[in-house]
Structure formats: C-alpha cells, structure tokens
Coordinates of C-alpha atoms and ligand atoms in Angstrom, one line a residue:
X206 CA 8.4 -15.6 4.6
X207 CA 11.2 -16.3 7.0
X208 CA 13.2 -19.3 8.0
X209 CA 10.7 -20.4 10.6
X210 CA 7.9 -20.3 8.1
X211 CA 10.0 -22.2 5.5
X212 CA 10.5 -25.0 8.0
X213 CA 6.8 -24.9 8.9
X214 CA 6.1 -25.2 5.1
X215 CA 8.2 -28.3 4.9
X216 CA 6.3 -29.9 7.7
X217 CA 3.0 -29.0 6.2
X218 CA 4.0 -30.4 2.8
X219 CA 5.1 -33.7 4.5
X220 CA 1.7 -33.8 6.3
X221 CA -0.1 -33.3 3.0
X222 CA 1.9 -36.0 1.3
X223 CA 1.4 -38.5 4.1
X224 CA -2.1 -37.8 5.5
X225 CA -4.1 -36.3 2.7
X226 CA -3.0 -37.0 -0.9
X227 CA -3.2 -40.8 -0.7
X228 CA -6.8 -40.7 0.5
X229 CA -8.3 -38.1 -1.8
X230 CA -10.1 -40.6 -4.0
X231 CA -11.6 -42.5 -1.1
X232 CA -12.8 -39.2 0.4
X233 CA -14.3 -38.1 -2.9
X234 CA -16.3 -41.3 -3.0
X235 CA -17.6 -41.0 0.6
X236 CA -18.0 -37.2 0.4
X237 CA -16.2 -36.4 3.6
X238 CA -12.6 -36.7 4.9
X239 CA -11.9 -39.3 7.6
X240 CA -12.6 -37.9 11.1
X241 CA -9.1 -38.9 12.2
X242 CA -7.6 -36.3 9.9
X243 CA -8.7 -33.6 12.2
X244 CA -7.1 -35.1 15.3
X245 CA -3.9 -35.9 13.4
X246 CA -3.7 -32.3 12.2
X247 CA -4.3 -31.1 15.7
X248 CA -1.5 -33.3 17.0
X249 CA 0.8 -32.0 14.2
X250 CA 0.1 -28.5 15.3
X251 CA -1.7 -27.5 12.1
X252 CA -5.0 -26.3 13.7
X253 CA -5.5 -22.9 15.2
X254 CA -1.9 -21.9 14.3
X255 CA -2.7 -18.2 14.8
X256 CA -4.8 -18.7 18.0
X257 CA -3.1 -17.5 21.3
X258 CA -1.3 -20.3 23.2
X259 CA -3.3 -19.7 26.3
X260 CA -6.3 -21.1 24.4
X261 CA -4.5 -24.1 23.0
X262 CA -3.4 -22.5 19.7
X263 CA 0.1 -22.3 18.4
X264 CA 0.4 -18.6 19.0
X265 CA 1.6 -17.9 15.4
X266 CA 0.2 -15.4 12.9
X267 CA -2.0 -15.5 9.8
X268 CA 1.2 -16.2 7.9
X269 CA 1.2 -19.8 9.3
X270 CA -2.4 -20.2 8.1
X271 CA -1.5 -18.8 4.7
X272 CA 1.3 -21.4 4.4
X273 CA -1.2 -24.2 5.1
X274 CA -3.7 -22.8 2.6
X275 CA -1.0 -22.5 0.0
X276 CA 0.2 -26.0 0.5
X277 CA -3.4 -27.3 0.3
X278 CA -4.0 -25.4 -2.9
X279 CA -0.6 -26.6 -4.4
X280 CA -1.5 -30.2 -3.7
X281 CA -5.0 -29.7 -5.2
X282 CA -6.6 -30.4 -1.8
X283 CA -10.1 -29.1 -1.3
X284 CA -11.6 -31.9 0.7
X285 CA -10.2 -30.7 4.0
X286 CA -12.3 -27.6 4.9
X287 CA -9.7 -26.4 7.4
X288 CA -10.3 -22.8 6.3
X289 CA -13.9 -23.0 7.7
X290 CA -12.7 -24.5 10.9
X291 CA -10.3 -21.5 11.3
X292 CA -13.0 -19.0 10.5
X293 CA -15.0 -20.5 13.4
X294 CA -12.0 -20.4 15.8
X295 CA -11.6 -16.7 14.9
X296 CA -15.2 -15.9 15.6
X297 CA -14.5 -17.2 19.1
X298 CA -11.1 -15.4 19.4
X299 CA -12.6 -12.1 18.2
X300 CA -16.0 -12.1 19.7
X301 CA -16.2 -14.7 22.5
X302 CA -16.2 -14.0 26.2
X303 CA -13.1 -15.1 28.1
X304 CA -15.1 -18.1 29.4
X305 CA -16.2 -19.1 25.9
X306 CA -12.7 -18.9 24.6
X307 CA -11.4 -21.1 27.4
X308 CA -14.3 -23.6 26.8
X309 CA -14.2 -23.9 23.0
X310 CA -10.8 -23.0 21.6
X311 CA -8.6 -25.8 23.1
X312 CA -11.0 -28.4 21.6
X313 CA -10.8 -26.7 18.2
X314 CA -7.1 -26.5 18.4
X315 CA -6.7 -30.3 19.2
X316 CA -9.2 -31.4 16.5
X317 CA -11.4 -32.9 19.2
X318 CA -14.2 -30.7 17.7
X319 CA -14.5 -29.6 14.1
X320 CA -15.9 -26.1 13.5
X321 CA -18.7 -25.2 11.1
X322 CA -20.7 -22.0 10.5
X323 CA -24.3 -22.1 9.4
X324 CA -25.4 -18.9 7.7
X325 CA -27.0 -19.9 4.5
X326 CA -30.6 -21.0 4.4
X327 CA -32.7 -22.5 1.6
X328 CA -34.4 -19.2 1.2
X329 CA -31.5 -16.8 1.7
X330 CA -27.8 -16.7 1.1
X331 CA -26.4 -13.3 0.0
X332 CA -29.0 -11.4 2.0
X333 CA -27.9 -12.5 5.5
X334 CA -30.2 -10.0 7.3
X335 CA -33.1 -12.0 5.9
X336 CA -32.3 -15.3 7.8
X337 CA -35.4 -17.0 9.1
X338 CA -33.8 -19.3 11.7
X339 CA -35.4 -18.2 14.9
X340 CA -33.9 -18.4 18.4
X341 CA -36.4 -17.7 21.2
X342 CA -35.3 -17.2 24.7
X343 CA -37.1 -19.7 27.1
X344 CA -35.6 -19.6 30.6
X345 CA -32.0 -20.7 30.6
X346 CA -32.1 -21.7 27.0
X347 CA -32.6 -20.5 23.5
X348 CA -35.0 -22.7 21.5
X349 CA -33.9 -22.7 17.8
X350 CA -36.1 -23.6 14.8
X351 CA -35.1 -23.4 11.2
X352 CA -33.0 -24.9 8.4
X353 CA -29.6 -24.3 6.9
X354 CA -28.0 -25.6 3.7
X355 CA -24.6 -25.9 2.0
X356 CA -22.9 -26.1 5.4
X357 CA -19.2 -27.1 5.1
X358 CA -18.1 -29.5 7.8
X359 CA -21.8 -30.0 8.5
X360 CA -21.3 -33.8 8.8
X361 CA -18.4 -33.7 11.2
X362 CA -19.0 -30.5 13.2
X363 CA -18.5 -30.6 16.9
X364 CA -18.9 -26.9 17.3
X365 CA -21.5 -25.2 15.2
X366 CA -22.1 -21.5 15.0
X367 CA -25.7 -20.7 13.9
X368 CA -26.6 -17.4 12.5
X369 CA -30.2 -16.8 13.7
X370 CA -32.7 -14.1 14.6
X371 CA -33.2 -13.4 18.3
X372 CA -35.5 -10.5 17.3
X373 CA -37.4 -11.4 14.1
X374 CA -38.8 -7.8 13.6
X375 CA -35.3 -6.3 13.3
X376 CA -33.0 -6.7 10.3
X377 CA -29.3 -6.7 11.1
X378 CA -29.9 -5.8 14.7
X379 CA -32.0 -8.9 15.2
X380 CA -29.2 -11.3 14.2
X381 CA -27.2 -13.2 16.8
X382 CA -24.7 -16.0 16.7
X383 CA -25.5 -19.1 18.9
X384 CA -22.9 -21.8 19.4
X385 CA -23.9 -25.4 19.7
X386 CA -21.6 -27.9 21.3
X387 CA -21.6 -31.4 19.8
X388 CA -24.8 -30.8 17.8
X389 CA -25.2 -34.5 16.8
X390 CA -25.8 -35.3 20.5
X391 CA -28.6 -32.7 20.9
X392 CA -32.2 -33.6 20.5
X393 CA -33.7 -31.2 18.0
X394 CA -30.7 -31.3 15.7
X395 CA -30.8 -33.2 12.5
X396 CA -28.5 -33.5 9.5
X397 CA -29.9 -33.9 6.1
X398 CA -28.2 -35.5 3.2
X399 CA -24.6 -34.8 2.1
X400 CA -25.0 -32.7 -1.0
X401 CA -23.6 -33.9 -4.4
X402 CA -21.3 -31.2 -5.9
X403 CA -19.6 -30.8 -9.3
X404 CA -16.3 -30.3 -7.5
X405 CA -14.7 -30.4 -4.1
X406 CA -16.4 -33.7 -3.8
X407 CA -14.5 -34.9 -0.7
X408 CA -15.5 -31.9 1.3
X409 CA -18.6 -32.5 3.4
X410 CA -21.4 -30.1 2.6
X411 CA -24.6 -30.7 4.4
X412 CA -28.1 -29.6 5.2
X413 CA -28.9 -29.0 8.8
X414 CA -32.3 -28.8 10.5
X415 CA -33.2 -27.4 13.9
X416 CA -36.5 -28.4 15.5
X417 CA -36.9 -27.0 19.0
X418 CA -33.1 -27.3 19.5
X419 CA -32.2 -26.1 23.0
X420 CA -29.0 -24.1 23.3
X421 CA -27.9 -22.9 26.7
X422 CA -28.1 -19.1 26.9
X423 CA -24.5 -18.9 27.9
X424 CA -23.6 -20.1 24.4
X425 CA -24.7 -16.8 22.9
X426 CA -21.4 -15.6 21.3
X427 CA -20.1 -12.6 23.1
X428 CA -23.1 -12.8 25.6
X429 CA -25.1 -10.0 24.0
X430 CA -28.1 -10.4 21.7
X431 CA -28.2 -8.5 18.3
X432 CA -24.5 -8.5 17.8
X433 CA -24.4 -11.3 15.2
X434 CA -24.3 -9.2 12.0
X435 CA -21.5 -7.0 13.3
X436 CA -19.6 -10.1 14.5
X437 CA -19.9 -11.5 11.0
X438 CA -18.8 -8.3 9.4
X439 CA -15.7 -8.2 11.7
X440 CA -14.5 -11.6 10.5
X441 CA -15.3 -11.3 6.8
X442 CA -12.0 -9.9 5.7
X443 CA -10.2 -13.0 7.1
X444 CA -12.7 -15.3 5.5
X445 CA -12.3 -13.6 2.1
X446 CA -8.6 -13.6 2.3
X447 CA -8.6 -17.3 3.1
X448 CA -10.4 -18.0 -0.2
X449 CA -8.2 -15.6 -2.1
X450 CA -4.9 -17.1 -0.9
X451 CA -6.1 -20.6 -2.0
X452 CA -7.4 -19.2 -5.3
X453 CA -4.2 -17.6 -6.5
X454 CA -2.0 -20.5 -5.4
X455 CA -4.3 -23.0 -7.1
X456 CA -4.0 -20.9 -10.3
X457 CA -0.2 -21.0 -9.9
X458 CA -0.2 -24.8 -9.4
X459 CA -2.5 -25.3 -12.5
X460 CA 0.1 -23.3 -14.5
X461 CA 2.9 -25.5 -13.2
X462 CA 1.1 -28.7 -14.2
X463 CA 0.4 -27.2 -17.6
X464 CA 4.0 -26.1 -18.2
X465 CA 5.2 -29.6 -17.4
X466 CA 2.7 -30.9 -20.0
X467 CA 3.3 -28.5 -22.8
X468 CA 7.1 -29.0 -22.5
X469 CA 6.6 -32.8 -23.2
X470 CA 3.5 -33.1 -25.5
X471 CA 4.2 -32.9 -29.2
X472 CA 1.9 -31.9 -32.1
X473 CA 2.8 -31.3 -35.7
X474 CA 6.4 -32.3 -34.9
X475 CA 7.0 -29.8 -32.2
X476 CA 6.4 -29.2 -28.5
X477 CA 3.1 -27.5 -27.6
X478 CA 5.2 -24.9 -25.8
X479 CA 6.8 -24.0 -29.1
X480 CA 3.5 -22.7 -30.6
X481 CA 3.3 -19.0 -30.2
X482 CA -0.3 -19.2 -28.9
X483 CA 0.9 -21.4 -26.0
X484 CA 3.8 -19.2 -25.2
X485 CA 1.8 -15.9 -25.2
X486 CA -1.1 -17.2 -23.3
X487 CA 1.0 -18.8 -20.6
X488 CA 3.2 -15.7 -20.4
X489 CA 0.0 -13.6 -19.8
X490 CA -1.3 -16.0 -17.2
X491 CA 2.1 -16.2 -15.5
X492 CA 2.0 -12.4 -15.3
X493 CA -1.4 -12.4 -13.7
X494 CA -0.5 -15.0 -11.1
X495 CA 2.6 -12.9 -10.2
X496 CA 0.6 -9.7 -9.8
X497 CA -2.0 -11.6 -7.7
X498 CA 0.7 -13.1 -5.4
X499 CA 2.1 -9.6 -4.8
X500 CA -1.3 -8.3 -3.9
X501 CA -2.1 -11.3 -1.7
X502 CA 1.3 -10.9 0.2
X503 CA 0.3 -7.4 0.9
X504 CA -3.2 -8.4 2.1
X505 CA -1.6 -11.1 4.4
X506 CA 0.6 -8.5 6.0
X507 CA -2.4 -6.2 6.4
X508 CA -4.4 -8.9 8.2
X509 CA -1.4 -9.7 10.4
X510 CA -1.2 -6.0 11.3
X511 CA -5.0 -5.9 11.8
X512 CA -5.6 -3.4 9.1
X513 CA -7.1 -5.4 6.3
X514 CA -10.3 -3.5 5.4
X515 CA -13.5 -5.0 4.0
X516 CA -13.1 -3.5 0.5
X517 CA -9.5 -4.7 0.0
X518 CA -10.4 -8.2 1.2
X519 CA -13.4 -8.1 -1.3
X520 CA -11.1 -7.1 -4.1
X521 CA -8.7 -10.0 -3.3
X522 CA -11.6 -12.5 -3.1
X523 CA -13.3 -11.6 -6.4
X524 CA -10.2 -11.0 -8.5
X525 CA -8.2 -14.0 -7.4
X526 CA -11.2 -16.4 -7.7
X527 CA -12.1 -14.9 -11.1
X528 CA -8.5 -15.3 -12.3
X529 CA -8.3 -18.9 -10.8
X530 CA -11.3 -19.9 -12.9
X531 CA -10.1 -18.2 -16.1
X532 CA -6.5 -19.6 -15.7
X533 CA -7.6 -23.1 -14.9
X534 CA -10.0 -23.2 -17.8
X535 CA -7.3 -22.0 -20.2
X536 CA -4.7 -24.4 -18.8
X537 CA -7.1 -27.3 -19.3
X538 CA -7.4 -26.5 -23.0
X539 CA -3.7 -27.2 -23.4
X540 CA -4.3 -30.7 -22.3
X541 CA -6.7 -31.4 -25.1
X542 CA -9.0 -34.4 -24.3
X543 CA -6.7 -35.5 -21.4
X544 CA -7.7 -32.3 -19.6
X545 CA -11.2 -33.7 -19.3
X546 CA -10.1 -36.9 -17.6
X547 CA -10.1 -37.0 -13.9
X548 CA -6.8 -38.8 -13.6
X549 CA -5.1 -35.6 -14.7
X550 CA -4.9 -33.1 -11.9
X551 CA -5.9 -30.2 -14.1
X552 CA -9.4 -31.7 -14.4
X553 CA -9.8 -31.7 -10.7
X554 CA -8.5 -28.1 -10.5
X555 CA -11.1 -27.1 -13.0
X556 CA -14.1 -28.7 -11.2
X557 CA -12.9 -27.5 -7.8
X558 CA -12.4 -23.9 -8.9
X559 CA -15.9 -23.0 -9.9
X560 CA -17.5 -22.6 -6.5
X561 CA -14.8 -20.2 -5.4
X562 CA -16.7 -17.4 -7.2
X563 CA -19.9 -18.3 -5.2
X564 CA -19.2 -19.1 -1.6
X565 CA -17.8 -16.7 1.0
X566 CA -20.0 -14.0 -0.5
X567 CA -20.5 -14.2 -4.2
X568 CA -18.2 -12.1 -6.5
X569 CA -21.2 -9.9 -7.3
X570 CA -21.6 -9.1 -3.7
X571 CA -17.9 -8.4 -3.4
X572 CA -18.1 -5.8 -6.2
X573 CA -21.2 -4.3 -4.6
X574 CA -19.2 -3.8 -1.3
X575 CA -16.3 -2.2 -3.2
X576 CA -18.7 0.0 -5.2
X577 CA -20.3 1.2 -1.9
X578 CA -16.9 2.6 -0.9
X579 CA -16.8 4.5 -4.2
X580 CA -20.1 6.4 -3.6
Ligands
LIG874 C1 -19.6 -25.9 -1.7 C2 -20.3 -24.8 -0.8 C3 -19.9 -24.6 0.5 C4 -20.6 -23.6 1.3 N1 -20.2 -23.5 2.6 C5 -21.0 -22.7 3.4 C6 -20.8 -22.7 4.8 O1 -20.0 -23.4 5.4 N2 -21.7 -21.9 5.5 C7 -22.6 -21.2 5.0 O2 -23.3 -20.5 5.7 N3 -22.8 -21.1 3.6 C8 -22.0 -21.9 2.8 N4 -22.2 -21.9 1.5 C9 -23.3 -21.0 0.9 C10 -22.7 -19.9 0.1 O3 -22.1 -19.0 1.0 C11 -23.9 -19.3 -0.6 O4 -24.3 -20.2 -1.7 C12 -23.6 -17.9 -1.2 O5 -23.4 -16.9 -0.2 C13 -24.7 -17.4 -2.2 O6 -26.0 -17.5 -1.6 P1 -27.1 -18.3 -2.4 O7 -26.6 -19.6 -2.9 O8 -28.4 -18.3 -1.6 O9 -27.3 -17.4 -3.7 P2 -28.3 -16.1 -3.9 O10 -28.0 -15.1 -2.7 O11 -29.6 -16.5 -4.1 O12 -27.6 -15.4 -5.2 C14 -28.0 -15.9 -6.5 C15 -27.3 -15.0 -7.5 O13 -27.8 -13.6 -7.4 C16 -26.7 -12.7 -7.2 N5 -27.1 -11.6 -6.3 C17 -27.7 -11.8 -5.1 N6 -27.8 -10.6 -4.5 C18 -27.3 -9.7 -5.4 C19 -27.1 -8.2 -5.4 N7 -27.4 -7.5 -4.3 N8 -26.5 -7.7 -6.4 C20 -26.1 -8.4 -7.5 N9 -26.2 -9.7 -7.6 C21 -26.8 -10.4 -6.5 C22 -25.6 -13.6 -6.6 O14 -24.3 -13.0 -6.8 C23 -25.8 -14.9 -7.3 O15 -25.1 -14.8 -8.6 C24 -21.6 -22.8 0.7 C25 -21.9 -23.0 -0.7 C26 -21.3 -24.0 -1.4 C27 -21.7 -24.1 -2.9

C-alpha cells in the first residue's frame, strides 16, 4: 500500500457504496447485475486498471486490482464478476497480437464490452485438454460447434474467449483460444438458461451453445493455432491469485461482522465474547487471517514483479479458499439462528464462499499441481 493506493481505495469504497450495495437484492433476484454497472465502472476508471494506457487501461499494477477485489470482498459483493473480466483482458494483454490488443482492450476498459471466458463443458471441467468444442478452419473463418457451461458473465459478455480444439486428435497441442466479438449478434451463438446457484446469486452464470458459429480467423488469439493450452497456463497464476485475494478478505470481513455481534449479544448474563470458547476460536481464526494476508501480500508483489509461479499461486488459491469456508462456517455458528437468516450478512458470506473451492481450478487440482513440483 501507498498513499496513491489508499486514495484509490477510498474511491473504490465510495463506488461500492453508491453503485453496488443498494442493488444487491435486485440483482440476486434477476441473477445478473445491471448492464450499466460495467459502463459506470469504466467511467470511474475501475476496469483494466493494470492494463497499459496505450490500450485504454489505467496503466496501474495488480495492486490496484487487488484493492478492488478486497473492497468487493469486504462489502460482501460477489455479483459483479469483475475478476473474470480482468482475466480476459490479461489473456489479450499477454497473448494477443498488437492489432488484437488495439481492437479489444479499449472496449473492455470502457465497459462497452464485458469479458467472459468459456473453458468448462458439460462433459469436462478439470481436464481441460479433453474439451470437445471444435473449431474448424473454413476459408477466412473458423466454424465452431460445441457447448459450454457455468460461464460467468455469459449473459452480458461482449467479448467471449472460447477454449476449443483446432486439432481434435491432439491433446494440449490441439487447443486454441478463439475470441468472439459481440456473441449475441452472431448467428450460431445461443445462450441457455441462467443457472440457479446456492450462492453468488446476482452473478450471471450461463450455458452457451455454438452451432456453426463463424469466427473470423484473425480472431485466433495470438494468431497461431495450438497455443491455447500454453496461453491458459500462462494466465492461471493471476486467475488463482484473484480468487485468493477475495477469499482471505472475505474471511477477514466475516470475522469483523462476527466480532461486532459477539460483543453485543448476551447469553447466560454475559456477552458471547466473554465465553472462553468464543475467545479462543476467534483468536485462532484471527491468527489464520493474519497469516493469510501476509502470504497474499507477498503473492501480490510477486505477480507485480512477474515472478508468481504456478505452484505458489495454487497454494494461495486452495489455502485461502479452504480457510474462507472454515472461518465463515465457524463465524456463522456464533450468530445462532440469526446466522441462517439472509438479512444477516454472515449468511450471505456463507452461501457465497462454497464455490470458491470449486471454480478457477478445484482445490484438489491445486494440490495436484503443487505435488507435481515435489516429485
Ligand atoms: C459459479 C461458477 C462459475 C464458474 N465460472 C466459470 C467460467 O467463467 N468459465 C469457465 O470456463 N468455467 C467456469 N466455472 C466452471 C469451473 O471452473 C468448474 O466447475 C471446475 O473447473 C470443475 O470442473 P467440473 O465442474 O467439471 O468438475 P470435475 O472436473 O468433473 O471434478 C469433479 C470432482 O473431481 C475432482 N477431480 C477431478 N480431477 C481430479 C484429479 N485429477 N485428482 C483429484 N481430483 C480430481 C475435482 O476436484 C472435483 O472435486 C464456474 C463454475 C461455477 C460453479
């Protein structure tokens, strides 16, 4: 942190209070945020903060992104899938040709287009090499056929990165990333239903279908077939850190809500905080959050310095999301029956946390990646 980041944090907090918190219930009910949120965030300089200015970004670092993620987590906001949007912008920053960067990044930075990435299919999630979506070169286009599921920002996306096979007989080397501009306007693209989830209800999560969807060949990310798997690998540390930053901050916020409650609530003539069980458990959880924040700060600096390796990012993702789920569950217990009522923020923290151990690579896959480095 420094003075500039502190000022930035104040602005982000104001934006959250004004543009997000009052609308959460409405977004939960409709299962997506209002489209205008994206353009407002773009106008406020909150999109693509670490994308170079020449492409419309704010020219900051991942520290700016981390501040936004922390403020979202602190406010209990999971409906705005900004993290996914930024993962997409960094696929383009890191792997796009200069022409692709000029064409796509300014629109992501302004919020004119919302980014989404479609990897997961009904038949495969963890095993990305096994994707079945096929992109066949026909003249100036690729013709794409297949189906994707669980796609965040699938409802609003204006720029969709599709993980597909350009060579179906190859494994990793047959995978490419194709970028679709304004998918909803393309014949051959169809959105399925918005999926009902146990938490993160205001975040749009959709099924997508491609039936002879034509994508211009110049939209192949990086311009070379068979690079998709390596492009995905290159960006995964960022994606995993994004989840970890939100996870540890959400755990911290849950603890703060709980402390406020146990200081006030009385049972058997004393405050809940006066029971030794409460004191010891909260002391343990406070210790874990502090350890997690120190590790995350280190990871953030490593990412800024371009030296965050896949194993360390995997450690951050599995450990922080595991702790988030444990801590939020334990915190909820201190609220008794009120913890189960959605008007109490802790209930929402609980429901929103569970998926963190699943998406962005399951925690089992994270441990597998770390274990490979130990062989
Ligand atoms: C709310 C939400 C949002 C999402 N957003 C996106 C998105 O924007 N884009 C996108 O592409 N995907 C998205 N996903 C999909 C998500 O990334 C996948 O669900 C996840 O990668 C797991 O894949 P799967 O569901 O097919 O589970 P599977 O791969 O079938 O795994 C099932 C279980 O088997 C375990 N397992 C699998 N392989 C191994 C192994 N080798 N060793 C040990 N255990 C293993 C897993 O850990 C898991 O517990 C989202 C999912 C959700 C729920």
